[in-house]
Every structure is written in C-alpha cells, then in structure tokens.
Amino acid sequence: MSVRTLPLLFLNLGGEMLYILDQRLRAQNIPGDKARKVLNDIISTMFNRKFMEELFKPQELYSKKALRTIYERLAHASIMKLNQASMDKLYDLMTMAFKYQVLLCPRPKDVLLVTFNHLDTIKGFIRDSPTILQQVDETFRQLIEIYGGLSAGEFQLIRQTLLIFFQDLHIRVSMFLKDKVQNNNGRFVLPVSGPVPCGTELPGLIRMFNNKGEEVKRIEFKHGGNYVCAPKEGSFELYGERVLKLGTNMYSVNRPVETHMSGSSKNLASWTQESIAPNPLAKEELNFLARLMGGMEIKKPSGPEPGFRLNLFTSDEEEEQAALTRPEELSYEVINIQATQDQQRNEELARIMGEFEITEQPSPSISKGDDLLAMMDEL
C-alpha cells in the first residue's frame, strides 16, 4: 500500500463531485449567483491550507465510510442541502467515474495527469475568485513538488492501491451503460485499441538478442487490436496541455447527460457488510477524521439568504423511492468505537463527530408539490 495515494484519491473524487453538482445546479435551474456561491464555498473549504497540510502527510488509505464522511461535510459547506439518498447517489457516481479513469490510465504516472485535469477544470469554476484560485494553485504546486520526482514503480504502487480501494465497487451508471463501456454486472469494458502509452512502441514485434546484446532475430505477431502511437506526452507543469482527456468534465453542456444510476442488491450487501463489520482500524480512522476535520473550516451561511435542496435524481418521487430501498444498516453518520482510556481525546472526538451530524429542518405538514413550489419561490 502506498502512503502517497490519499491526496490523489481525495482530489480526483472531489473533482468528480464538483462536476456532478455543477451539472445538477444547471439542470434544476438554480440562479447563477447561488450556484457560484455553492461551488465557491465547497472549493474554498476543499482547498483550505490547513486541510491540505493534513491531507498531504504520508498516510495509508482508510475505508470508504471514513472518506465519505469528509465529502458529506464538503457537500454541505454552503447553502445547499442534499438528502441522504442524493448523497448516496453522488458518492456512487464520484467513485465509479474515478475508478474508470484509473483503469484506463495508459501508464501509472498518468493518474497525476488525471488529477491535473480535475484541478484545471475546477479553476474554471472559480476564475472570478482570485483568492480561491490561489488556494488551488498552491495545491497544484504541492502535487508537482511531491509527485513530480516519483519513480514509475512508486506510481505503479499508487495505482494498485487505488484499484484495491475500488475493487469491490461494481455500481451500474446509465452514462457508462449507454456508451457501452460498462456491462450490466457493473464491470467496465477495457478497450484493446487506441493510443499506446507515451514512449512505448506499437505491439506486434518480438526482438531476440544474443548474450552480447545484439539483435539477432525479429518475429511479428498479430495483436488483435487497433493501436496507434501516442501523439505526445502530457504536461506535468502548472500550466500546459495535458493531452490525456481522462479526468475532464464529462457532464459538460456539450453532451446530453442522464445521471440515473442503479446498483444491484449484491453491491448494497457489500456496503452493509462494510458498515456493520468490526473494523480493527476504527480508532485510527476516527483520529484520521479528527485531524482532517480539524483543518476543514466549514463556513456557516451568513445573512438572510435562504438555503435550498438539490436533488441528484430526476424527480422527488425517484429520490424518495431510493431512500425507501436503502438498507437501514447503511449509516454514515455514526462510527462506533471504544475509546474510554483518554477522557480529553474522547471529548475532542465527541465534539468533532457532533459536527458531522446534519440536522434536518422541521417542515410543515404540506404536500410535496406545495413544498417544491415554496422552494422555487425562495429561489
């Protein structure tokens, strides 16, 4: 397991989260000023200096449950509200998109280019906010400094760590199914054609050498694919042409998007098992969350501006149905551990875990249609 994987995992999943939220904000016709505020608040929190300092410390990956807690806090760092079913769907879409990108990386090192693509697009969301833009650029520089000198073997270890993290996730996403890059069982279809990794030759030739290192024979074979040479290597600088398109925004306005997602009962069972199974790293995970959340400054909404609810489904009825079919054991708001030896630490962890709780606003007893109309009136 690589101890340098966590920043890449967090930043790429965070980039996918912002892509999805941006698309849903546009789809629900949220006014531009509110949409910009949501994205600015989330990005500012995500790239907070203290938070990044904790994130970039060498450390092993923790469970999906622990990481999800961070993203739930991020998603609620502004005036936007997500119901539990929509948060489930958001996290599923994030993880499956980045898993596909990791699988398609021509070289292990290219996962860094995928990260740069995410950050490049994020900078486009905040082009009118120079302070936040400076935060993202500082993270860019940290990535270049820390990962720029890693060997191919170290990047291979990072890629394997990511694949281990994603290996049990086989959630079907309608966009991937429509593009025929995912099978009905949730597994991805990897291509046997296209550009080869930069710096490598096209397959189809075997060279044989003698003990003096001289080439003595060549044998050609049919590889069965349709490969082409890579045009050029992508830039690993702060500004430059990445060449690789993995990690760019697939929810852009130029492409029709349907964010409907469905998962099998087997996947739900695996999530349930992870949530209720005793975890020997539970205490370490909570300490990890404590350190990260200590650096994450969640800004309280100020002023009379009302919040609003964002729906990741195509309708309120679809969201309600997803909530009803969600297993009760899937709880992401409580982590059960025994840590009674250190009273001061218990009080600190209790305070932090208390901040994770998202309190529901009491709503009057009115119909769903009236509630939706009231919400739109507020906008």
CSV table of C-alpha atoms in Angstrom, one decimal:
chain,number,residue,atom,x,y,z
A,1,MET,CA,0.0,0.0,0.0
A,2,SER,CA,1.3,3.4,-1.0
A,3,VAL,CA,1.2,6.2,1.7
A,4,ARG,CA,1.1,8.8,-1.1
A,5,THR,CA,-2.3,7.8,-2.5
A,6,LEU,CA,-4.7,9.7,-0.3
A,7,PRO,CA,-4.2,13.2,-1.8
A,8,LEU,CA,-4.8,11.9,-5.4
A,9,LEU,CA,-7.9,9.9,-4.3
A,10,PHE,CA,-9.4,12.8,-2.5
A,11,LEU,CA,-8.7,15.5,-5.2
A,12,ASN,CA,-10.0,13.3,-8.0
A,13,LEU,CA,-13.1,12.3,-6.2
A,14,GLY,CA,-13.6,15.9,-5.1
A,15,GLY,CA,-13.3,17.0,-8.8
A,16,GLU,CA,-16.0,14.5,-9.8
A,17,MET,CA,-18.2,15.7,-7.0
A,18,LEU,CA,-17.9,19.3,-8.3
A,19,TYR,CA,-18.7,18.2,-11.9
A,20,ILE,CA,-21.9,16.5,-10.8
A,21,LEU,CA,-23.0,19.3,-8.5
A,22,ASP,CA,-22.4,21.8,-11.3
A,23,GLN,CA,-24.5,19.7,-13.7
A,24,ARG,CA,-27.4,19.3,-11.3
A,25,LEU,CA,-27.4,23.0,-10.3
A,26,ARG,CA,-27.8,23.8,-14.0
A,27,ALA,CA,-30.4,21.1,-14.6
A,28,GLN,CA,-32.5,22.4,-11.7
A,29,ASN,CA,-32.2,26.0,-13.0
A,30,ILE,CA,-30.7,27.3,-9.8
A,31,PRO,CA,-29.9,31.0,-10.2
A,32,GLY,CA,-26.3,31.7,-11.3
A,33,ASP,CA,-25.3,33.7,-8.2
A,34,LYS,CA,-26.5,30.9,-5.8
A,35,ALA,CA,-24.8,28.2,-8.0
A,36,ARG,CA,-21.5,30.1,-8.0
A,37,LYS,CA,-21.7,30.6,-4.2
A,38,VAL,CA,-22.2,26.8,-3.7
A,39,LEU,CA,-19.2,25.9,-5.8
A,40,ASN,CA,-17.0,28.7,-4.4
A,41,ASP,CA,-17.8,27.7,-0.8
A,42,ILE,CA,-17.1,24.0,-1.4
A,43,ILE,CA,-13.9,24.6,-3.3
A,44,SER,CA,-12.7,27.1,-0.7
A,45,THR,CA,-13.3,24.5,2.0
A,46,MET,CA,-11.8,21.7,0.0
A,47,PHE,CA,-8.5,23.6,-0.7
A,48,ASN,CA,-8.2,25.1,2.7
A,49,ARG,CA,-4.4,25.4,3.6
A,50,LYS,CA,-4.6,23.6,6.9
A,51,PHE,CA,-6.8,20.9,5.4
A,52,MET,CA,-4.3,20.3,2.6
A,53,GLU,CA,-1.4,20.1,5.0
A,54,GLU,CA,-3.1,17.2,6.9
A,55,LEU,CA,-4.1,15.6,3.6
A,56,PHE,CA,-0.6,15.6,2.1
A,57,LYS,CA,1.0,13.9,5.1
A,58,PRO,CA,2.1,10.3,4.2
A,59,GLN,CA,-0.6,8.0,5.5
A,60,GLU,CA,-2.5,4.9,4.4
A,61,LEU,CA,-6.0,4.9,2.9
A,62,TYR,CA,-8.9,4.4,5.2
A,63,SER,CA,-12.3,3.0,4.5
A,64,LYS,CA,-14.9,4.3,2.0
A,65,LYS,CA,-17.0,5.1,5.0
A,66,ALA,CA,-14.5,7.4,6.6
A,67,LEU,CA,-13.8,9.2,3.3
A,68,ARG,CA,-17.5,9.6,2.6
A,69,THR,CA,-17.9,11.5,5.8
A,70,ILE,CA,-15.5,14.1,4.6
A,71,TYR,CA,-17.4,14.5,1.3
A,72,GLU,CA,-20.7,14.8,3.1
A,73,ARG,CA,-19.3,17.6,5.1
A,74,LEU,CA,-17.9,19.2,2.0
A,75,ALA,CA,-21.2,19.0,0.1
A,76,HIS,CA,-22.9,20.8,3.0
A,77,ALA,CA,-20.3,23.5,3.3
A,78,SER,CA,-22.6,26.0,1.6
A,79,ILE,CA,-26.3,26.9,1.5
A,80,MET,CA,-27.1,23.7,-0.5
A,81,LYS,CA,-28.8,20.7,1.2
A,82,LEU,CA,-28.6,17.1,0.0
A,83,ASN,CA,-30.9,14.4,1.2
A,84,GLN,CA,-29.4,11.1,2.2
A,85,ALA,CA,-30.5,9.3,-1.0
A,86,SER,CA,-29.0,12.1,-3.1
A,87,MET,CA,-25.8,12.0,-1.1
A,88,ASP,CA,-25.6,8.2,-1.7
A,89,LYS,CA,-26.0,8.7,-5.4
A,90,LEU,CA,-23.5,11.5,-5.5
A,91,TYR,CA,-20.8,9.4,-3.8
A,92,ASP,CA,-21.5,6.4,-6.1
A,93,LEU,CA,-21.2,8.5,-9.2
A,94,MET,CA,-18.0,10.0,-8.0
A,95,THR,CA,-16.3,6.7,-7.1
A,96,MET,CA,-17.3,4.9,-10.3
A,97,ALA,CA,-16.2,7.7,-12.6
A,98,PHE,CA,-12.7,7.9,-11.0
A,99,LYS,CA,-12.4,4.1,-10.9
A,100,TYR,CA,-13.0,4.1,-14.7
A,101,GLN,CA,-10.3,6.7,-15.2
A,102,VAL,CA,-7.8,4.8,-13.1
A,103,LEU,CA,-8.5,1.6,-15.1
A,104,LEU,CA,-7.9,3.5,-18.4
A,105,CYS,CA,-4.7,5.3,-17.5
A,106,PRO,CA,-2.1,4.2,-20.1
A,107,ARG,CA,0.7,4.5,-17.6
A,108,PRO,CA,0.5,4.5,-13.8
A,109,LYS,CA,2.1,8.0,-13.8
A,110,ASP,CA,-0.8,9.3,-15.9
A,111,VAL,CA,-3.0,9.3,-12.8
A,112,LEU,CA,-1.3,12.5,-12.0
A,113,LEU,CA,-2.4,14.0,-15.3
A,114,VAL,CA,-5.9,12.9,-14.5
A,115,THR,CA,-5.6,14.8,-11.2
A,116,PHE,CA,-4.3,17.9,-13.1
A,117,ASN,CA,-7.3,17.7,-15.5
A,118,HIS,CA,-9.6,17.8,-12.5
A,119,LEU,CA,-7.8,20.8,-11.0
A,120,ASP,CA,-7.7,22.6,-14.3
A,121,THR,CA,-11.5,22.3,-14.6
A,122,ILE,CA,-12.0,23.3,-11.0
A,123,LYS,CA,-10.0,26.5,-11.7
A,124,GLY,CA,-12.5,27.3,-14.5
A,125,PHE,CA,-15.4,27.2,-11.9
A,126,ILE,CA,-13.6,29.9,-9.8
A,127,ARG,CA,-12.0,32.1,-12.4
A,128,ASP,CA,-13.7,35.2,-10.9
A,129,SER,CA,-12.4,34.4,-7.3
A,130,PRO,CA,-8.6,35.1,-7.2
A,131,THR,CA,-8.3,34.1,-3.5
A,132,ILE,CA,-9.7,30.7,-4.0
A,133,LEU,CA,-7.8,30.3,-7.3
A,134,GLN,CA,-4.6,30.9,-5.3
A,135,GLN,CA,-5.6,28.1,-3.0
A,136,VAL,CA,-5.9,25.7,-5.9
A,137,ASP,CA,-2.6,26.8,-7.5
A,138,GLU,CA,-0.9,26.2,-4.2
A,139,THR,CA,-2.2,22.6,-4.2
A,140,PHE,CA,-1.0,22.3,-7.8
A,141,ARG,CA,2.5,23.2,-6.7
A,142,GLN,CA,2.4,20.7,-3.8
A,143,LEU,CA,1.4,18.0,-6.2
A,144,ILE,CA,4.3,18.9,-8.6
A,145,GLU,CA,6.8,19.0,-5.8
A,146,ILE,CA,5.8,15.7,-4.1
A,147,TYR,CA,4.8,13.6,-7.1
A,148,GLY,CA,7.0,15.1,-9.8
A,149,GLY,CA,10.0,13.1,-8.8
A,150,LEU,CA,8.4,9.7,-8.0
A,151,SER,CA,9.6,6.7,-10.0
A,152,ALA,CA,7.4,4.6,-12.3
A,153,GLY,CA,7.5,1.9,-9.6
A,154,GLU,CA,6.1,4.2,-7.0
A,155,PHE,CA,3.3,5.3,-9.3
A,156,GLN,CA,2.5,1.7,-10.0
A,157,LEU,CA,2.1,1.1,-6.3
A,158,ILE,CA,-0.2,4.2,-6.1
A,159,ARG,CA,-2.3,2.8,-8.9
A,160,GLN,CA,-2.5,-0.6,-7.3
A,161,THR,CA,-3.6,1.0,-4.0
A,162,LEU,CA,-6.4,2.8,-5.8
A,163,LEU,CA,-7.5,-0.3,-7.6
A,164,ILE,CA,-7.6,-2.2,-4.3
A,165,PHE,CA,-9.8,0.6,-2.9
A,166,PHE,CA,-12.2,0.3,-5.8
A,167,GLN,CA,-12.1,-3.4,-6.4
A,168,ASP,CA,-15.5,-4.3,-4.8
A,169,LEU,CA,-17.4,-1.4,-6.3
A,170,HIS,CA,-19.5,-2.5,-9.3
A,171,ILE,CA,-22.3,0.0,-9.5
A,172,ARG,CA,-24.1,0.5,-12.8
A,173,VAL,CA,-24.2,4.0,-14.1
A,174,SER,CA,-26.5,4.8,-17.0
A,175,MET,CA,-24.0,7.0,-18.9
A,176,PHE,CA,-21.4,4.2,-18.9
A,177,LEU,CA,-24.0,1.6,-19.9
A,178,LYS,CA,-25.2,3.9,-22.7
A,179,ASP,CA,-21.7,4.3,-24.0
A,180,LYS,CA,-21.1,0.5,-23.7
A,181,VAL,CA,-18.1,0.9,-21.5
A,182,GLN,CA,-19.8,-0.9,-18.7
A,183,ASN,CA,-21.5,-4.3,-18.6
A,184,ASN,CA,-24.8,-5.0,-16.8
A,185,ASN,CA,-22.9,-6.5,-13.9
A,186,GLY,CA,-21.2,-3.2,-13.3
A,187,ARG,CA,-17.8,-4.2,-14.6
A,188,PHE,CA,-16.0,-1.9,-17.0
A,189,VAL,CA,-15.1,-2.9,-20.6
A,190,LEU,CA,-11.4,-2.1,-21.3
A,191,PRO,CA,-10.5,-1.2,-24.9
A,192,VAL,CA,-8.0,-3.2,-26.9
A,193,SER,CA,-7.2,-0.4,-29.3
A,194,GLY,CA,-6.3,3.3,-29.3
A,195,PRO,CA,-3.0,5.1,-28.4
A,196,VAL,CA,-0.3,3.1,-26.6
A,197,PRO,CA,1.4,4.7,-23.6
A,198,CYS,CA,3.8,7.5,-24.4
A,199,GLY,CA,7.3,6.3,-25.0
A,200,THR,CA,6.3,2.7,-26.0
A,201,GLU,CA,6.2,1.1,-29.4
A,202,LEU,CA,3.1,-0.5,-31.1
A,203,PRO,CA,2.6,-4.1,-30.2
A,204,GLY,CA,3.2,-6.8,-32.8
A,205,LEU,CA,7.0,-7.3,-32.8
A,206,ILE,CA,9.3,-9.6,-30.8
A,207,ARG,CA,13.0,-8.9,-30.8
A,208,MET,CA,15.6,-11.5,-29.8
A,209,PHE,CA,19.1,-10.7,-28.6
A,210,ASN,CA,22.2,-12.7,-28.1
A,211,ASN,CA,24.5,-12.6,-25.0
A,212,LYS,CA,26.3,-9.6,-26.3
A,213,GLY,CA,23.1,-7.6,-26.5
A,214,GLU,CA,22.9,-7.7,-30.3
A,215,GLU,CA,19.6,-8.1,-32.0
A,216,VAL,CA,19.6,-11.4,-33.9
A,217,LYS,CA,16.0,-12.1,-34.9
A,218,ARG,CA,12.6,-10.5,-35.2
A,219,ILE,CA,9.2,-12.1,-35.1
A,220,GLU,CA,6.0,-10.4,-35.9
A,221,PHE,CA,2.6,-11.4,-34.5
A,222,LYS,CA,-1.0,-10.3,-34.7
A,223,HIS,CA,-2.0,-8.4,-31.6
A,224,GLY,CA,-5.8,-8.3,-32.5
A,225,GLY,CA,-6.2,-4.6,-31.6
A,226,ASN,CA,-6.1,-1.3,-33.4
A,227,TYR,CA,-3.3,0.6,-31.8
A,228,VAL,CA,-1.7,4.0,-32.7
A,229,CYS,CA,1.3,5.9,-31.3
A,230,ALA,CA,0.7,8.4,-28.6
A,231,PRO,CA,0.8,11.9,-30.1
A,232,LYS,CA,2.9,13.4,-27.3
A,233,GLU,CA,3.3,13.3,-23.5
A,234,GLY,CA,1.0,15.5,-21.4
A,235,SER,CA,2.5,18.4,-19.5
A,236,PHE,CA,3.1,17.9,-15.8
A,237,GLU,CA,3.6,21.6,-15.2
A,238,LEU,CA,1.3,24.1,-13.5
A,239,TYR,CA,0.1,25.3,-16.9
A,240,GLY,CA,0.2,23.1,-20.0
A,241,GLU,CA,-1.5,20.8,-22.4
A,242,ARG,CA,-2.4,17.6,-20.6
A,243,VAL,CA,-3.1,15.6,-23.8
A,244,LEU,CA,-4.9,12.9,-21.8
A,245,LYS,CA,-8.6,13.6,-21.6
A,246,LEU,CA,-9.3,11.4,-18.6
A,247,GLY,CA,-10.5,13.5,-15.7
A,248,THR,CA,-12.1,16.2,-17.8
A,249,ASN,CA,-15.8,17.1,-17.2
A,250,MET,CA,-18.0,14.5,-18.9
A,251,TYR,CA,-21.1,16.4,-17.6
A,252,SER,CA,-20.3,19.4,-19.8
A,253,VAL,CA,-23.1,21.2,-21.6
A,254,ASN,CA,-21.9,19.9,-24.9
A,255,ARG,CA,-23.1,16.4,-24.0
A,256,PRO,CA,-26.5,15.2,-23.0
A,257,VAL,CA,-26.4,13.8,-19.5
A,258,GLU,CA,-28.6,11.4,-17.7
A,259,THR,CA,-27.4,10.8,-14.2
A,260,HIS,CA,-29.7,7.9,-13.4
A,261,MET,CA,-27.8,5.2,-11.6
A,262,SER,CA,-28.7,1.7,-10.4
A,263,GLY,CA,-27.0,-0.8,-8.2
A,264,SER,CA,-27.5,-4.5,-7.6
A,265,SER,CA,-28.5,-6.0,-4.2
A,266,LYS,CA,-25.1,-7.6,-4.1
A,267,ASN,CA,-23.5,-4.1,-4.0
A,268,LEU,CA,-25.8,-3.0,-1.3
A,269,ALA,CA,-25.0,-6.0,0.7
A,270,SER,CA,-21.3,-5.3,0.4
A,271,TRP,CA,-21.8,-1.7,1.6
A,272,THR,CA,-23.9,-3.0,4.5
A,273,GLN,CA,-21.2,-5.5,5.5
A,274,GLU,CA,-18.6,-2.8,5.5
A,275,SER,CA,-20.7,-0.6,7.7
A,276,ILE,CA,-21.6,-3.1,10.4
A,277,ALA,CA,-18.4,-5.3,10.3
A,278,PRO,CA,-16.0,-4.7,13.2
A,279,ASN,CA,-13.1,-2.6,11.9
A,280,PRO,CA,-9.8,-3.0,13.6
A,281,LEU,CA,-8.7,0.4,12.3
A,282,ALA,CA,-11.8,2.2,13.7
A,283,LYS,CA,-9.9,4.2,16.2
A,284,GLU,CA,-7.2,5.2,13.7
A,285,GLU,CA,-10.0,6.1,11.2
A,286,LEU,CA,-11.6,8.4,13.8
A,287,ASN,CA,-8.3,10.0,14.6
A,288,PHE,CA,-7.8,10.5,10.8
A,289,LEU,CA,-11.1,12.2,10.5
A,290,ALA,CA,-10.3,14.3,13.6
A,291,ARG,CA,-7.1,15.6,12.0
A,292,LEU,CA,-8.7,16.3,8.7
A,293,MET,CA,-11.9,17.9,10.1
A,294,GLY,CA,-9.7,20.0,12.4
A,295,GLY,CA,-8.2,21.6,9.3
A,296,MET,CA,-11.5,21.9,7.4
A,297,GLU,CA,-13.1,25.3,8.1
A,298,ILE,CA,-16.9,25.0,7.4
A,299,LYS,CA,-18.2,28.5,6.9
A,300,LYS,CA,-21.7,29.0,8.4
A,301,PRO,CA,-24.1,30.6,6.0
A,302,SER,CA,-24.4,34.3,6.9
A,303,GLY,CA,-27.1,36.7,6.1
A,304,PRO,CA,-30.7,36.2,5.2
A,305,GLU,CA,-30.0,34.2,2.1
A,306,PRO,CA,-32.1,31.0,2.3
A,307,GLY,CA,-30.7,27.6,1.6
A,308,PHE,CA,-32.1,25.2,-1.0
A,309,ARG,CA,-32.3,21.4,-1.6
A,310,LEU,CA,-30.5,19.8,-4.5
A,311,ASN,CA,-31.9,16.6,-5.9
A,312,LEU,CA,-29.5,14.2,-7.7
A,313,PHE,CA,-32.4,12.3,-9.1
A,314,THR,CA,-34.7,13.3,-12.0
A,315,SER,CA,-37.7,13.7,-9.7
A,316,ASP,CA,-38.6,13.9,-6.0
A,317,GLU,CA,-40.5,10.6,-6.3
A,318,GLU,CA,-37.4,8.8,-7.6
A,319,GLU,CA,-35.4,10.2,-4.7
A,320,GLU,CA,-38.0,9.0,-2.2
A,321,GLN,CA,-38.0,5.6,-3.7
A,322,ALA,CA,-34.3,5.3,-3.5
A,323,ALA,CA,-34.4,6.3,0.2
A,324,LEU,CA,-37.0,3.6,0.9
A,325,THR,CA,-35.0,0.9,-0.7
A,326,ARG,CA,-31.8,1.9,1.1
A,327,PRO,CA,-30.8,-0.7,3.8
A,328,GLU,CA,-31.2,0.7,7.3
A,329,GLU,CA,-27.7,-0.6,8.2
A,330,LEU,CA,-26.1,1.9,5.8
A,331,SER,CA,-25.4,4.6,8.3
A,332,TYR,CA,-22.6,7.0,7.6
A,333,GLU,CA,-23.3,9.5,10.4
A,334,VAL,CA,-22.2,7.3,13.3
A,335,ILE,CA,-18.9,5.5,13.9
A,336,ASN,CA,-19.0,3.1,16.8
A,337,ILE,CA,-15.7,2.7,18.6
A,338,GLN,CA,-14.5,2.1,22.2
A,339,ALA,CA,-12.1,4.8,23.3
A,340,THR,CA,-12.6,5.2,27.0
A,341,GLN,CA,-9.0,5.5,28.2
A,342,ASP,CA,-8.3,9.1,27.3
A,343,GLN,CA,-11.0,11.5,28.5
A,344,GLN,CA,-9.6,14.5,26.8
A,345,ARG,CA,-9.4,12.7,23.5
A,346,ASN,CA,-12.9,11.4,24.0
A,347,GLU,CA,-14.3,14.9,24.5
A,348,GLU,CA,-12.4,16.2,21.4
A,349,LEU,CA,-13.6,13.3,19.2
A,350,ALA,CA,-17.2,13.7,20.5
A,351,ARG,CA,-17.1,17.3,19.5
A,352,ILE,CA,-15.8,16.6,16.0
A,353,MET,CA,-18.3,13.8,15.5
A,354,GLY,CA,-21.0,16.1,16.7
A,355,GLU,CA,-20.1,18.4,13.9
A,356,PHE,CA,-20.7,15.6,11.3
A,357,GLU,CA,-24.4,15.5,12.2
A,358,ILE,CA,-26.6,17.2,9.7
A,359,THR,CA,-29.7,18.4,11.4
A,360,GLU,CA,-33.0,18.2,9.5
A,361,GLN,CA,-35.0,21.4,9.4
A,362,PRO,CA,-38.6,20.8,10.6
A,363,SER,CA,-41.0,21.2,7.7
A,364,PRO,CA,-44.7,21.9,7.9
A,365,SER,CA,-47.2,19.2,7.0
A,366,ILE,CA,-47.9,20.1,3.4
A,367,SER,CA,-47.9,18.2,0.1
A,368,LYS,CA,-44.8,17.5,-1.9
A,369,GLY,CA,-46.0,19.7,-4.6
A,370,ASP,CA,-46.6,22.7,-2.3
A,371,ASP,CA,-43.2,22.1,-0.7
A,372,LEU,CA,-41.5,22.2,-4.2
A,373,LEU,CA,-43.4,25.3,-5.2
A,374,ALA,CA,-42.4,27.0,-2.0
A,375,MET,CA,-38.8,26.1,-2.6
A,376,MET,CA,-38.8,27.5,-6.1
A,377,ASP,CA,-40.5,30.7,-4.8
A,378,GLU,CA,-37.5,31.2,-2.4
A,379,LEU,CA,-35.1,30.9,-5.4
